[in-house]
Each structure stands twice: as C-alpha cells, then as structure tokens.
Amino acid sequence: MNYSLLLKNELIESAPHNACCKRAYTAGLLLDLREMRENCLVLVISSAAARHECARAYRELYRREALLNGSVMLFASEKLYKAYKEPPVFACPQCRQSFLKGVMIACGSATDPQKAYRLEFRLANPEKVPILADFFQEMGWEPKCRSIEGGAALYFKQNAVLEEIYSTVGANNALFTLINAKIARDIRNEENRATNCVTRNIEKAVAASRKCCVAIEKIKAASRFEGLLPELRETAELRLAHQDANLAELAQLHNPPITKSGLNHRLRRIMAFAEGLHEN
C-alpha cells in the first residue's frame, strides 16, 4: 500500500463525531464538486477508499445515496446544492481540522517522504482553487499552484509545512514516517559530506606528495641530491619510498620519529631547494 493511501486511510479512521465538525468534514470531502445542472453535482475521485468515505459522509449528513459509476460520483440533493454554493462554515476550532481532513482524503496526494517532500491537492473545479488557497493561507501555509490536465493543483514541498499539516489533522503515523525519513536523509547527507571531505583531503595529500616527489627527482636529476642536509635527504628518500603515506605516517617513519610540523618544515625546504635549481 502506498504512502498516500496509508495517509488517507489513517484520516478516514479518525473521522469527526461532533455535528459541526461532521459538516465541515463533509464539506472538505465534497469540496471539488462540479455542477451538472440544478440540484445535480458530480465528483470524480480515483481512490476507492475516498469514494466510499464521501458516500458514507453524504449519506449520514443528507440522508441520500450517491450514485457511483467507476470513479464518478453523482449527487442529487437540493440541500447539498445550496451548501455547494456557499463557502465552508467553521463553527468551532476543530472544524478547520475536520475540513482539512476531508480535503486531504478526497483531493490530496502525498509523495513517499523517502523519495521527496510533497503534498498536493488536485481540483477540477476552478472556482474552488482560490477557496482552498485562502484556507491554507489562513492556516499559515502558502501553497504553490500549477496547472494540470483538467484543472489545477495546490502543493507544498517544505518539510516543515508538511509536518504542521500532518500534525494538524492528527495523521501521526504519516508524521512519524515523514520525520524518520528526514532524519535518515540528514544522516545520509552528513555521511556524504564527511566522505566528500575525506576524499578532497586525500586528493590534496596525493597531489602534494606527487609534487614533492617530482621536486626530489628533479634534484637527483641535477646531481644535487648530496647537496641536501642529511635530515633533508632522509625525508626525501622516505617520501619517494612511501608516496602513499600521509604526513603523520611519514613522520613516524623517520629515525627517530619527528613531528608533522617538523616534517612540513623539511618538505618546504626541499621544495625551495628544487625551485632554486630552476632559478639557477
């Protein structure tokens, strides 16, 4: 079962019980109704679970049965037709939560957070787009809008906003999945940054080692190697013999071992000696 369907099922299981919240919930479920003719409305929903919940809520509130034909639902009710013409009513603080639950069940589509952060609401009725957009803005969330075939979609891609929305509607399982996915992604990103940092450091060390070895070979080719101080010759020979060793390892190979700062000082003197050959 995909993440979006799990979210819808979780919301359906927590449908409201208060009378005013039931009306707001049903208004959310049926938000995307379109008018066929007077007192006759149509709603297209791809999710079977969402269709069944719309039919149940409609039956409970209006004492009528919706006509189902595949993904198409037909509603013939004068009361519903009048309600369809009016904006949703929020009689108590929980009504907004209930309305949002209904909208998410009927129009919402959530992407698995392991793949991407995205919650989208698809509407076929253009008159309902600004109503839902205004609702989101009143809740403190600024949706983006895009055109889709047969309508428009409002969507959110910010992880923090998705967390707030899931928390608002009480979708705790979806929320925990989202948070866990974010933690896992942060860990992967941190591991990648650490790996990239190590890789860059290795590349820099290899390049520095190669540059130093070239300088030493140059000194030897000029028959000036014996002109180096004994401690510099020791370092040069060790550098050539252990080109893959890092500075700490190379410092320990000396007899007696020297510090990294001491090794760096010797390598700089060797490089300067090689550069002096070029100038001469």
C-alpha angles and dihedrals in degrees: 000000000000125000095251093054091047088054093050092048091050090053093046090054090056098048112156125259104197114099096235092045091050089056091049091046092051090046088056093048092050097037094115095055116141127204118246095171136326112316091001121101134176132208127186117205124168097198114085091204091053092048092052091049091049090051092047094049092045091050092049096047102036102025090231135112123239118226112237125205110167107295092346121096123192123201123192108186132127091206093051090046090056092046090049089060093054131069116253116278121227109196098170137021091262093054093081090053090050092048091051091050090055093048092049092050095048104031106015129106121183124196118223102264090221086069103032144333107253138134116180134186115202119202128185094187108076091199090065096053096079091043092057092040090053090048091054092047091051088053089053098256122119110209126202119225133216135175117248133180107288097006145345138296131217113203146175127209102173113108092214092055092049090051090052093048094048090046092049094054093041095244092153098163091052089045093052090048090051093048092047091050090051092050091049091048092049090051092050091048091050091049090049091049090050092047092048090049092051091046092051091048091050091049091050091048092049091048092049091048091050092048091051093047090052089052092050092049088050091054090050092047089054090051089239099116093103088055090071120095113261094252090051091049089052091052092045093051092048091048092053093045095047106033093156094052117107121230095266092051093045092050090054092052091067121098102257099017116249134205125266090246090052090049092050090051091053093047091051090052091050091050091048090050091053092048089051089058089057091051091050 
